[in-house]
Coordinates of N, CA and C in Angstrom, one line a residue:
Chain A
E295 N 36.8 68.4 -14.0 CA 36.8 68.4 -15.4 C 37.5 67.1 -15.9
V296 N 36.9 66.4 -16.8 CA 37.5 65.2 -17.3 C 38.6 65.5 -18.3
Q297 N 39.7 64.9 -18.1 CA 40.9 65.1 -19.0 C 41.6 63.7 -19.2
L298 N 42.1 63.6 -20.4 CA 42.9 62.4 -20.8 C 44.1 63.0 -21.4
V299 N 45.3 62.6 -21.0 CA 46.5 63.1 -21.5 C 47.5 61.9 -21.9
E300 N 47.7 61.8 -23.2 CA 48.6 60.7 -23.6 C 50.0 61.1 -23.6
S301 N 50.9 60.1 -23.5 CA 52.3 60.4 -23.6 C 53.0 59.1 -24.0
G302 N 54.3 59.2 -24.3 CA 55.1 58.0 -24.7 C 55.3 57.8 -26.2
G303 N 54.7 58.7 -27.0 CA 55.0 58.6 -28.4 C 56.4 59.0 -28.8
G304 N 56.8 58.7 -30.0 CA 58.1 59.1 -30.5 C 58.5 58.3 -31.7
L305 N 59.8 58.3 -31.9 CA 60.3 57.5 -33.1 C 60.8 56.1 -32.6
A306 N 60.3 55.1 -33.3 CA 60.8 53.8 -33.1 C 61.2 53.1 -34.4
Q307 N 62.1 52.2 -34.3 CA 62.5 51.4 -35.5 C 61.6 50.3 -35.8
P308 N 61.5 49.9 -37.0 CA 60.7 48.7 -37.4 C 61.1 47.5 -36.5
G309 N 60.1 46.8 -36.0 CA 60.5 45.7 -35.1 C 60.7 46.1 -33.7
G310 N 60.7 47.4 -33.4 CA 60.9 47.9 -32.0 C 59.6 48.0 -31.2
S311 N 59.7 48.6 -30.0 CA 58.6 48.7 -29.1 C 58.5 50.1 -28.6
L312 N 57.3 50.4 -28.2 CA 57.0 51.6 -27.5 C 55.8 51.4 -26.5
R313 N 55.8 52.1 -25.4 CA 54.7 52.0 -24.5 C 54.0 53.4 -24.3
L314 N 52.7 53.4 -24.7 CA 52.0 54.7 -24.6 C 51.2 54.7 -23.2
S315 N 51.1 55.9 -22.7 CA 50.4 56.0 -21.4 C 49.3 57.1 -21.7
C316 N 48.2 56.9 -20.9 CA 47.1 57.8 -20.9 C 46.7 58.1 -19.5
A317 N 47.0 59.3 -19.0 CA 46.7 59.7 -17.6 C 45.3 60.3 -17.6
A318 N 44.4 59.8 -16.7 CA 43.1 60.3 -16.6 C 43.0 61.2 -15.4
S319 N 42.2 62.2 -15.5 CA 41.8 63.1 -14.3 C 40.4 63.5 -14.4
G320 N 39.8 63.8 -13.3 CA 38.4 64.2 -13.3 C 37.4 63.0 -13.2
F321 N 37.9 61.8 -13.3 CA 37.1 60.6 -13.1 C 38.0 59.4 -12.8
T322 N 37.4 58.3 -12.4 CA 38.1 57.1 -12.1 C 38.1 56.2 -13.3
L323 N 39.3 56.1 -13.9 CA 39.4 55.4 -15.1 C 38.8 53.9 -15.1
S324 N 39.0 53.3 -13.9 CA 38.6 51.9 -13.8 C 37.1 51.8 -13.7
D325 N 36.3 52.9 -13.6 CA 34.9 52.9 -13.6 C 34.3 52.9 -15.0
Y326 N 35.2 53.0 -16.0 CA 34.7 53.1 -17.4 C 35.5 52.2 -18.3
E327 N 34.8 51.8 -19.4 CA 35.4 51.1 -20.5 C 36.3 52.1 -21.2
M328 N 37.4 51.6 -21.7 CA 38.4 52.5 -22.4 C 38.9 51.9 -23.7
T329 N 39.2 52.8 -24.6 CA 39.7 52.3 -25.9 C 40.9 53.1 -26.3
W330 N 41.6 52.6 -27.3 CA 42.7 53.3 -28.0 C 42.2 53.4 -29.5
V331 N 42.4 54.6 -30.1 CA 42.0 54.8 -31.5 C 43.2 55.5 -32.1
R332 N 43.5 55.1 -33.4 CA 44.7 55.8 -34.0 C 44.3 56.4 -35.3
Q333 N 45.2 57.3 -35.8 CA 44.9 58.0 -37.0 C 46.2 58.2 -37.7
A334 N 46.4 57.5 -38.8 CA 47.6 57.7 -39.6 C 47.7 59.1 -40.3
P335 N 48.8 59.6 -40.5 CA 48.9 61.0 -41.1 C 48.0 61.2 -42.3
G336 N 47.1 62.1 -42.2 CA 46.2 62.5 -43.4 C 45.2 61.4 -43.6
K337 N 45.0 60.5 -42.7 CA 44.0 59.4 -42.9 C 42.9 59.4 -41.9
G338 N 42.0 58.4 -41.9 CA 40.9 58.4 -41.0 C 41.2 57.7 -39.7
L339 N 40.2 57.6 -38.9 CA 40.3 57.0 -37.6 C 40.2 55.5 -37.7
E340 N 40.9 54.8 -36.8 CA 40.9 53.4 -36.8 C 40.9 52.9 -35.3
W341 N 39.8 52.2 -34.9 CA 39.8 51.6 -33.6 C 40.9 50.6 -33.4
V342 N 41.5 50.6 -32.3 CA 42.7 49.8 -32.0 C 42.5 48.7 -30.9
S343 N 42.0 49.2 -29.8 CA 41.9 48.2 -28.7 C 40.9 48.7 -27.6
Y344 N 40.4 47.7 -26.8 CA 39.3 48.0 -25.8 C 39.6 47.2 -24.6
I345 N 39.3 47.8 -23.4 CA 39.4 47.1 -22.2 C 38.1 47.4 -21.4
S346 N 37.5 46.3 -20.8 CA 36.3 46.5 -20.1 C 36.5 47.0 -18.7
I347 N 35.4 47.4 -18.0 CA 35.5 47.9 -16.6 C 36.2 46.9 -15.7
S348 N 35.8 45.6 -15.9 CA 36.4 44.6 -15.0 C 37.8 44.2 -15.4
G349 N 38.2 44.6 -16.7 CA 39.5 44.2 -17.2 C 39.5 42.8 -17.8
R350 N 38.4 42.1 -17.6 CA 38.4 40.7 -18.1 C 38.2 40.6 -19.6
T351 N 37.6 41.6 -20.2 CA 37.3 41.6 -21.6 C 38.3 42.6 -22.3
I352 N 39.1 42.1 -23.2 CA 40.1 42.9 -23.9 C 40.0 42.5 -25.4
N353 N 39.9 43.5 -26.3 CA 39.8 43.2 -27.7 C 40.8 44.1 -28.5
Y354 N 41.2 43.6 -29.6 CA 42.1 44.3 -30.5 C 41.6 44.2 -32.0
A355 N 42.0 45.2 -32.7 CA 41.8 45.2 -34.1 C 42.7 44.1 -34.7
D356 N 42.3 43.5 -35.8 CA 43.1 42.5 -36.4 C 44.5 43.0 -36.8
S357 N 44.6 44.2 -37.1 CA 45.8 44.8 -37.6 C 46.9 44.9 -36.5
V358 N 46.5 44.8 -35.2 CA 47.5 44.9 -34.1 C 47.4 43.7 -33.2
K359 N 46.5 42.7 -33.5 CA 46.4 41.6 -32.6 C 47.7 40.8 -32.5
G360 N 48.1 40.4 -31.3 CA 49.3 39.7 -31.1 C 50.5 40.5 -31.0
R361 N 50.4 41.8 -31.3 CA 51.6 42.7 -31.2 C 51.4 43.8 -30.1
F362 N 50.1 44.2 -29.9 CA 49.8 45.3 -28.9 C 49.1 44.7 -27.7
T363 N 49.3 45.3 -26.6 CA 48.7 44.9 -25.3 C 48.1 46.1 -24.6
I364 N 46.8 46.1 -24.3 CA 46.2 47.2 -23.5 C 46.2 46.8 -22.0
S365 N 46.4 47.8 -21.2 CA 46.4 47.5 -19.7 C 46.0 48.7 -19.0
R366 N 45.9 48.6 -17.7 CA 45.4 49.7 -16.8 C 46.0 49.6 -15.5
D367 N 46.3 50.8 -14.9 CA 46.8 50.8 -13.5 C 45.9 51.7 -12.7
E368 N 45.1 51.0 -11.8 CA 44.1 51.8 -11.0 C 44.8 52.8 -10.1
A369 N 45.9 52.4 -9.5 CA 46.6 53.3 -8.6 C 47.0 54.6 -9.2
K370 N 47.4 54.5 -10.5 CA 47.9 55.6 -11.2 C 46.8 56.3 -12.1
N371 N 45.6 55.7 -12.1 CA 44.5 56.1 -12.9 C 44.9 56.3 -14.3
S372 N 45.6 55.3 -14.8 CA 46.2 55.4 -16.2 C 45.9 54.2 -17.0
L373 N 45.9 54.4 -18.3 CA 45.7 53.4 -19.3 C 47.0 53.3 -20.1
Y374 N 47.3 52.1 -20.6 CA 48.5 51.9 -21.3 C 48.3 51.1 -22.6
L375 N 49.2 51.3 -23.6 CA 49.2 50.5 -24.8 C 50.7 50.1 -25.0
Q376 N 51.0 48.8 -24.8 CA 52.3 48.3 -25.1 C 52.3 47.9 -26.6
M377 N 53.2 48.5 -27.3 CA 53.3 48.2 -28.8 C 54.6 47.5 -29.1
N378 N 54.5 46.3 -29.6 CA 55.7 45.5 -29.9 C 55.7 45.2 -31.4
S379 N 56.8 44.8 -31.9 CA 57.0 44.4 -33.4 C 56.4 45.5 -34.3
L380 N 56.8 46.7 -34.0 CA 56.2 47.8 -34.7 C 56.5 47.8 -36.2
R381 N 55.6 48.3 -37.0 CA 55.7 48.3 -38.5 C 55.5 49.7 -38.9
G382 N 55.9 50.0 -40.1 CA 55.7 51.4 -40.7 C 54.2 51.8 -40.7
E383 N 53.3 50.8 -40.9 CA 51.9 51.1 -41.0 C 51.3 51.4 -39.6
D384 N 52.1 51.3 -38.6 CA 51.6 51.7 -37.2 C 51.9 53.2 -37.0
T385 N 52.5 53.8 -37.9 CA 52.8 55.3 -37.7 C 51.4 56.0 -37.7
A386 N 51.2 56.7 -36.6 CA 49.9 57.4 -36.4 C 49.9 58.2 -35.1
I387 N 48.9 59.0 -35.0 CA 48.5 59.7 -33.8 C 47.7 58.7 -33.0
Y388 N 48.0 58.4 -31.8 CA 47.3 57.4 -31.0 C 46.5 58.2 -29.9
Y389 N 45.2 58.0 -29.9 CA 44.3 58.7 -29.0 C 43.7 57.6 -28.0
C390 N 43.7 58.0 -26.7 CA 42.9 57.2 -25.8 C 41.5 57.9 -25.7
A391 N 40.5 57.1 -25.5 CA 39.1 57.6 -25.5 C 38.3 56.8 -24.5
R392 N 37.4 57.5 -23.8 CA 36.5 56.9 -22.9 C 35.2 56.5 -23.5
D393 N 34.8 55.3 -23.2 CA 33.5 54.8 -23.6 C 32.5 55.4 -22.6
G394 N 31.5 56.2 -23.1 CA 30.6 56.9 -22.2 C 29.4 56.1 -21.8
G395 N 29.5 54.7 -21.9 CA 28.3 53.9 -21.6 C 27.8 54.1 -20.2
R396 N 28.7 54.3 -19.2 CA 28.3 54.5 -17.8 C 27.4 55.7 -17.6
D397 N 27.6 56.7 -18.5 CA 26.9 58.0 -18.5 C 25.8 58.0 -19.5
G398 N 25.5 56.9 -20.1 CA 24.4 56.8 -21.1 C 24.8 56.9 -22.5
Y399 N 26.0 57.2 -22.8 CA 26.5 57.3 -24.2 C 27.0 55.9 -24.6
H400 N 26.1 55.0 -24.8 CA 26.5 53.6 -25.0 C 27.2 53.5 -26.3
W401 N 28.3 52.7 -26.3 CA 29.1 52.4 -27.4 C 29.6 53.7 -28.2
A402 N 29.8 54.7 -27.4 CA 30.3 56.0 -28.0 C 31.4 56.5 -27.1
F403 N 32.3 57.2 -27.8 CA 33.5 57.7 -27.1 C 33.3 59.2 -26.7
D404 N 33.0 59.5 -25.4 CA 32.6 60.8 -25.1 C 33.7 61.8 -24.7
Y405 N 34.9 61.2 -24.3 CA 36.1 62.1 -24.1 C 37.3 61.5 -24.8
W406 N 38.1 62.3 -25.3 CA 39.3 61.9 -26.0 C 40.5 62.7 -25.5
G407 N 41.7 62.1 -25.5 CA 42.9 62.9 -25.3 C 43.3 63.6 -26.5
Q408 N 44.4 64.3 -26.4 CA 44.9 65.2 -27.5 C 45.7 64.3 -28.5
G409 N 46.1 63.1 -28.1 CA 46.8 62.2 -28.9 C 48.4 62.3 -28.8
T410 N 49.0 61.2 -29.1 CA 50.5 61.2 -29.1 C 51.0 60.5 -30.4
L411 N 52.0 61.1 -31.0 CA 52.4 60.7 -32.3 C 53.4 59.6 -32.2
V412 N 53.2 58.5 -32.9 CA 54.1 57.4 -33.0 C 54.6 57.3 -34.4
T413 N 55.9 57.4 -34.6 CA 56.5 57.3 -36.0 C 57.4 56.1 -36.0
V414 N 57.2 55.1 -36.9 CA 58.0 53.9 -37.0 C 58.8 54.1 -38.3
S415 N 60.1 54.2 -38.2 CA 60.9 54.4 -39.3 C 62.4 54.1 -39.0
S416 N 63.1 53.6 -40.0 CA 64.5 53.3 -39.8 C 65.4 54.6 -40.1
Chain B
Q127 N 36.6 43.4 -40.2 CA 36.8 44.7 -39.7 C 37.0 45.7 -40.9
S128 N 36.2 45.7 -41.9 CA 36.4 46.6 -43.0 C 35.7 47.9 -42.6
A129 N 36.4 49.0 -43.1 CA 35.9 50.4 -42.7 C 34.5 50.6 -43.3
L130 N 33.7 51.4 -42.7 CA 32.5 51.8 -43.2 C 32.7 52.8 -44.3
T131 N 31.8 52.9 -45.3 CA 32.0 53.7 -46.5 C 31.3 55.0 -46.3
Q132 N 32.1 56.1 -46.4 CA 31.6 57.5 -46.4 C 32.1 58.2 -47.7
P133 N 31.3 59.2 -48.2 CA 31.8 60.0 -49.3 C 33.0 60.8 -48.8
P134 N 34.1 60.9 -49.6 CA 35.3 61.6 -49.2 C 35.0 63.1 -48.9
S135 N 34.0 63.7 -49.6 CA 33.8 65.1 -49.4 C 32.3 65.4 -49.5
A136 N 31.9 66.5 -48.9 CA 30.5 67.0 -49.0 C 30.6 68.5 -48.9
S137 N 29.6 69.2 -49.4 CA 29.6 70.7 -49.3 C 28.2 71.2 -49.3
G138 N 28.1 72.4 -48.7 CA 26.8 73.1 -48.7 C 27.0 74.5 -48.4
S139 N 26.1 75.3 -48.8 CA 26.2 76.8 -48.6 C 25.8 77.2 -47.2
L140 N 26.3 78.3 -46.8 CA 25.9 78.8 -45.4 C 24.4 78.8 -45.3
G141 N 23.9 78.2 -44.2 CA 22.5 78.2 -43.9 C 21.7 77.1 -44.5
Q142 N 22.4 76.4 -45.4 CA 21.7 75.3 -46.1 C 22.0 74.0 -45.3
S143 N 21.4 72.8 -45.8 CA 21.6 71.6 -45.1 C 22.4 70.6 -46.0
V144 N 23.1 69.7 -45.3 CA 23.9 68.7 -46.0 C 23.8 67.4 -45.2
T145 N 23.7 66.3 -46.0 CA 23.6 64.9 -45.4 C 24.8 64.1 -45.8
I146 N 25.4 63.5 -44.8 CA 26.6 62.6 -45.1 C 26.2 61.2 -44.8
S147 N 26.4 60.3 -45.7 CA 26.0 58.9 -45.5 C 27.2 58.0 -45.0
C148 N 26.8 56.9 -44.5 CA 27.8 55.9 -43.9 C 27.2 54.5 -44.1
T149 N 27.8 53.8 -45.0 CA 27.3 52.5 -45.3 C 28.2 51.4 -44.8
G150 N 27.5 50.4 -44.1 CA 28.2 49.3 -43.6 C 27.5 48.0 -44.0
T151 N 27.5 47.1 -43.1 CA 26.9 45.8 -43.4 C 25.9 45.4 -42.2
S152 N 25.3 44.2 -42.3 CA 24.5 43.7 -41.3 C 25.2 43.3 -40.0
N153 N 26.6 43.3 -40.2 CA 27.4 42.9 -39.0 C 27.8 44.1 -38.2
D154 N 27.5 45.3 -38.7 CA 27.8 46.5 -38.0 C 26.6 47.5 -38.0
V155 N 26.6 48.4 -38.9 CA 25.5 49.5 -39.0 C 24.2 48.8 -38.9
G156 N 23.9 47.8 -39.8 CA 22.6 47.2 -39.9 C 22.2 46.4 -38.7
G157 N 23.2 45.9 -37.9 CA 23.0 45.0 -36.9 C 22.8 45.6 -35.5
Y158 N 23.2 46.9 -35.3 CA 23.2 47.5 -34.0 C 22.7 48.9 -34.2
N159 N 22.0 49.4 -33.1 CA 21.6 50.8 -33.1 C 22.7 51.6 -32.3
F160 N 23.9 51.3 -32.6 CA 25.0 52.0 -31.9 C 25.9 52.6 -32.9
V161 N 25.4 53.5 -33.7 CA 26.1 54.3 -34.6 C 26.4 55.7 -34.0
S162 N 27.6 56.1 -34.0 CA 28.0 57.5 -33.5 C 28.7 58.3 -34.6
W163 N 28.7 59.6 -34.4 CA 29.4 60.5 -35.4 C 30.3 61.4 -34.6
Y164 N 31.5 61.7 -35.2 CA 32.5 62.5 -34.6 C 32.9 63.6 -35.6
Q165 N 33.1 64.8 -35.0 CA 33.6 65.9 -35.7 C 35.0 66.1 -35.4
Q166 N 35.9 66.4 -36.4 CA 37.3 66.6 -36.1 C 37.8 67.8 -36.9
H167 N 38.2 68.8 -36.2 CA 38.8 70.0 -36.8 C 40.3 69.7 -37.0
P168 N 41.0 70.4 -37.9 CA 42.4 70.1 -38.2 C 43.2 70.2 -36.9
G169 N 44.0 69.2 -36.6 CA 44.9 69.3 -35.5 C 44.3 69.0 -34.1
K170 N 43.0 68.7 -34.1 CA 42.3 68.5 -32.9 C 41.8 67.1 -32.7
A171 N 41.4 66.8 -31.5 CA 40.9 65.4 -31.2 C 39.4 65.4 -31.7
P172 N 38.9 64.2 -32.1 CA 37.5 64.1 -32.4 C 36.6 64.5 -31.3
K173 N 35.4 64.9 -31.7 CA 34.4 65.3 -30.7 C 33.1 64.5 -31.0
L174 N 32.5 63.9 -30.0 CA 31.2 63.2 -30.2 C 30.1 64.1 -30.5
M175 N 29.4 63.9 -31.6 CA 28.3 64.7 -32.1 C 26.9 64.0 -32.0
I176 N 26.9 62.7 -32.3 CA 25.7 61.9 -32.3 C 26.1 60.5 -31.7
Y177 N 25.2 59.9 -30.9 CA 25.4 58.6 -30.4 C 24.1 57.8 -30.5
E178 N 24.2 56.5 -30.5 CA 23.0 55.6 -30.6 C 22.1 56.1 -31.8
V179 N 22.7 56.4 -32.9 CA 22.1 56.7 -34.2 C 21.5 58.1 -34.2
T180 N 20.7 58.5 -33.2 CA 19.9 59.7 -33.3 C 20.1 60.7 -32.1
K181 N 20.8 60.3 -31.1 CA 20.9 61.1 -29.9 C 22.1 62.1 -29.9
R182 N 21.8 63.3 -29.3 CA 22.8 64.3 -29.3 C 23.3 64.5 -27.8
P183 N 24.6 64.5 -27.6 CA 25.1 64.8 -26.3 C 24.8 66.3 -25.9
S184 N 24.7 66.6 -24.7 CA 24.4 68.0 -24.3 C 25.5 68.9 -24.8
G185 N 25.1 70.0 -25.3 CA 26.1 71.0 -25.8 C 26.2 70.9 -27.3
V186 N 25.7 69.9 -28.0 CA 25.8 69.8 -29.4 C 24.6 70.4 -30.0
P187 N 24.7 71.4 -30.9 CA 23.6 72.1 -31.5 C 22.6 71.1 -32.1
D188 N 21.3 71.5 -32.0 CA 20.2 70.7 -32.6 C 20.2 70.7 -34.1
R189 N 21.2 71.5 -34.7 CA 21.3 71.5 -36.1 C 21.9 70.1 -36.6
F190 N 22.4 69.4 -35.7 CA 23.0 68.1 -36.0 C 22.0 67.0 -35.7
S191 N 21.7 66.1 -36.7 CA 20.8 65.0 -36.4 C 21.3 63.8 -37.1
G192 N 20.9 62.6 -36.6 CA 21.3 61.3 -37.2 C 20.1 60.5 -37.5
S193 N 20.3 59.5 -38.4 CA 19.3 58.6 -38.7 C 19.9 57.3 -39.3
K194 N 19.1 56.3 -39.5 CA 19.6 55.0 -40.0 C 18.5 54.3 -40.8
S195 N 18.9 53.7 -41.9 CA 17.9 52.8 -42.6 C 18.7 51.6 -43.1
G196 N 18.4 50.5 -42.7 CA 19.1 49.3 -43.1 C 20.6 49.4 -42.7
N197 N 21.5 49.2 -43.7 CA 22.9 49.2 -43.4 C 23.5 50.6 -43.6
T198 N 22.7 51.6 -43.8 CA 23.2 53.0 -44.0 C 22.7 53.9 -42.9
A199 N 23.7 54.6 -42.3 CA 23.4 55.7 -41.4 C 23.7 57.0 -42.0
S200 N 23.1 58.1 -41.5 CA 23.3 59.4 -42.1 C 23.4 60.4 -41.0
L201 N 24.2 61.4 -41.3 CA 24.3 62.6 -40.4 C 23.8 63.8 -41.3
T202 N 22.9 64.6 -40.7 CA 22.4 65.8 -41.4 C 22.8 67.0 -40.6
V203 N 23.4 68.0 -41.2 CA 23.7 69.2 -40.6 C 22.9 70.3 -41.3
S204 N 22.0 70.9 -40.5 CA 21.1 71.9 -41.0 C 21.6 73.3 -40.6
G205 N 21.2 74.3 -41.4 CA 21.6 75.6 -41.1 C 23.1 75.8 -41.0
L206 N 23.8 75.3 -42.0 CA 25.3 75.2 -42.0 C 25.9 76.5 -41.5
Q207 N 26.9 76.4 -40.6 CA 27.6 77.5 -40.1 C 29.1 77.3 -40.4
P208 N 29.9 78.4 -40.4 CA 31.3 78.3 -40.8 C 32.0 77.3 -39.9
E209 N 31.7 77.2 -38.6 CA 32.4 76.4 -37.7 C 32.1 74.9 -37.9
D210 N 31.1 74.6 -38.8 CA 30.8 73.2 -39.1 C 31.8 72.6 -40.1
E211 N 32.6 73.4 -40.7 CA 33.6 72.9 -41.7 C 34.6 72.1 -40.9
A212 N 34.7 70.8 -41.2 CA 35.5 69.9 -40.5 C 35.4 68.5 -41.1
D213 N 36.2 67.6 -40.6 CA 36.0 66.2 -41.0 C 35.0 65.5 -40.1
Y214 N 34.2 64.6 -40.7 CA 33.2 63.9 -39.9 C 33.4 62.4 -40.1
Y215 N 33.4 61.6 -39.0 CA 33.6 60.2 -39.0 C 32.4 59.5 -38.4
C216 N 31.9 58.5 -39.1 CA 30.9 57.6 -38.5 C 31.6 56.5 -37.8
N217 N 30.9 55.9 -36.9 CA 31.5 54.7 -36.1 C 30.3 53.8 -35.8
S218 N 30.5 52.5 -35.8 CA 29.5 51.6 -35.4 C 30.1 50.5 -34.5
A219 N 29.2 50.0 -33.6 CA 29.6 48.8 -32.9 C 29.6 47.7 -34.0
A220 N 30.5 46.7 -33.8 CA 30.7 45.6 -34.7 C 30.7 44.3 -34.0
G221 N 30.1 44.3 -32.8 CA 30.0 43.0 -32.1 C 31.1 42.7 -31.2
S222 N 30.9 42.0 -30.0 CA 31.9 41.6 -29.1 C 32.9 42.7 -28.7
S223 N 32.3 43.8 -28.4 CA 33.2 45.0 -27.9 C 34.3 45.3 -28.9
T224 N 33.9 45.4 -30.2 CA 34.7 45.9 -31.2 C 34.0 47.0 -32.0
W225 N 34.7 47.9 -32.6 CA 34.1 49.0 -33.4 C 34.7 49.1 -34.7
V226 N 34.0 49.8 -35.6 CA 34.6 50.1 -36.9 C 34.2 51.6 -37.3
F227 N 35.2 52.3 -37.8 CA 35.0 53.7 -38.2 C 34.8 53.8 -39.7
G228 N 34.2 54.8 -40.2 CA 34.1 55.2 -41.6 C 35.4 55.9 -42.0
G229 N 35.6 56.0 -43.3 CA 36.8 56.6 -43.8 C 36.9 58.1 -43.6
G230 N 35.8 58.7 -43.3 CA 35.7 60.2 -43.0 C 35.2 61.0 -44.2
T231 N 34.6 62.1 -43.9 CA 34.0 63.0 -44.9 C 34.5 64.4 -44.6
K232 N 35.1 65.1 -45.6 CA 35.5 66.5 -45.4 C 34.3 67.3 -45.8
L233 N 33.8 68.1 -44.8 CA 32.6 69.0 -45.1 C 33.1 70.4 -45.3
T234 N 32.8 70.9 -46.4 CA 33.1 72.3 -46.8 C 31.9 73.2 -46.8
V235 N 32.0 74.3 -46.1 CA 30.9 75.3 -46.0 C 31.2 76.4 -47.0
L236 N 30.4 76.5 -48.0 CA 30.6 77.4 -49.1 C 30.2 78.8 -48.8

């Protein structure tokens, strides 16, 4: 069974840092393109970042470019999001999601984790 | 990377049909046949309902259907059921491995 489990959320001060993790099971994470999506409290979904299968293509939303870094550890079958220079507007639930292109669900996110809450406040 | 435009709310009676629109530009919805729709119940993760504009993943009822015309995509839910009451988000490829979501539509089943 495919599962994605995020962790690492919590309270951070403005200007601070947090590192989110997303542990995958039931599939090999490096065989799929992966993304991070966030949702501010009571708001809609926002795409945040993408990493290709090869790891050579990485993209970010303009709102986080230069502050967030996506990465992957094949040995741990895990995805990460390093978040630096945090701002109040980064407060959100952060979801990792699998791009289902390999299974025919092109440019769509077929599995999602349960999310981890990041709160940026002094 | 401007959000796609969805109506904030939609409603329909039990058993009836409702259509939710999603308007973008030629740089996203109009430029790619990679529009997907997600259902989100309160406190839950989003669930893929439609991909590549019209296709349904296995397990999604055929009451859910998608379409697109120009820069506007639509999700139609036929034969509304109580469990269809949720938030719905459209999503589109926006080029160079980037995506954009709609603002979301809260569907109420009357």
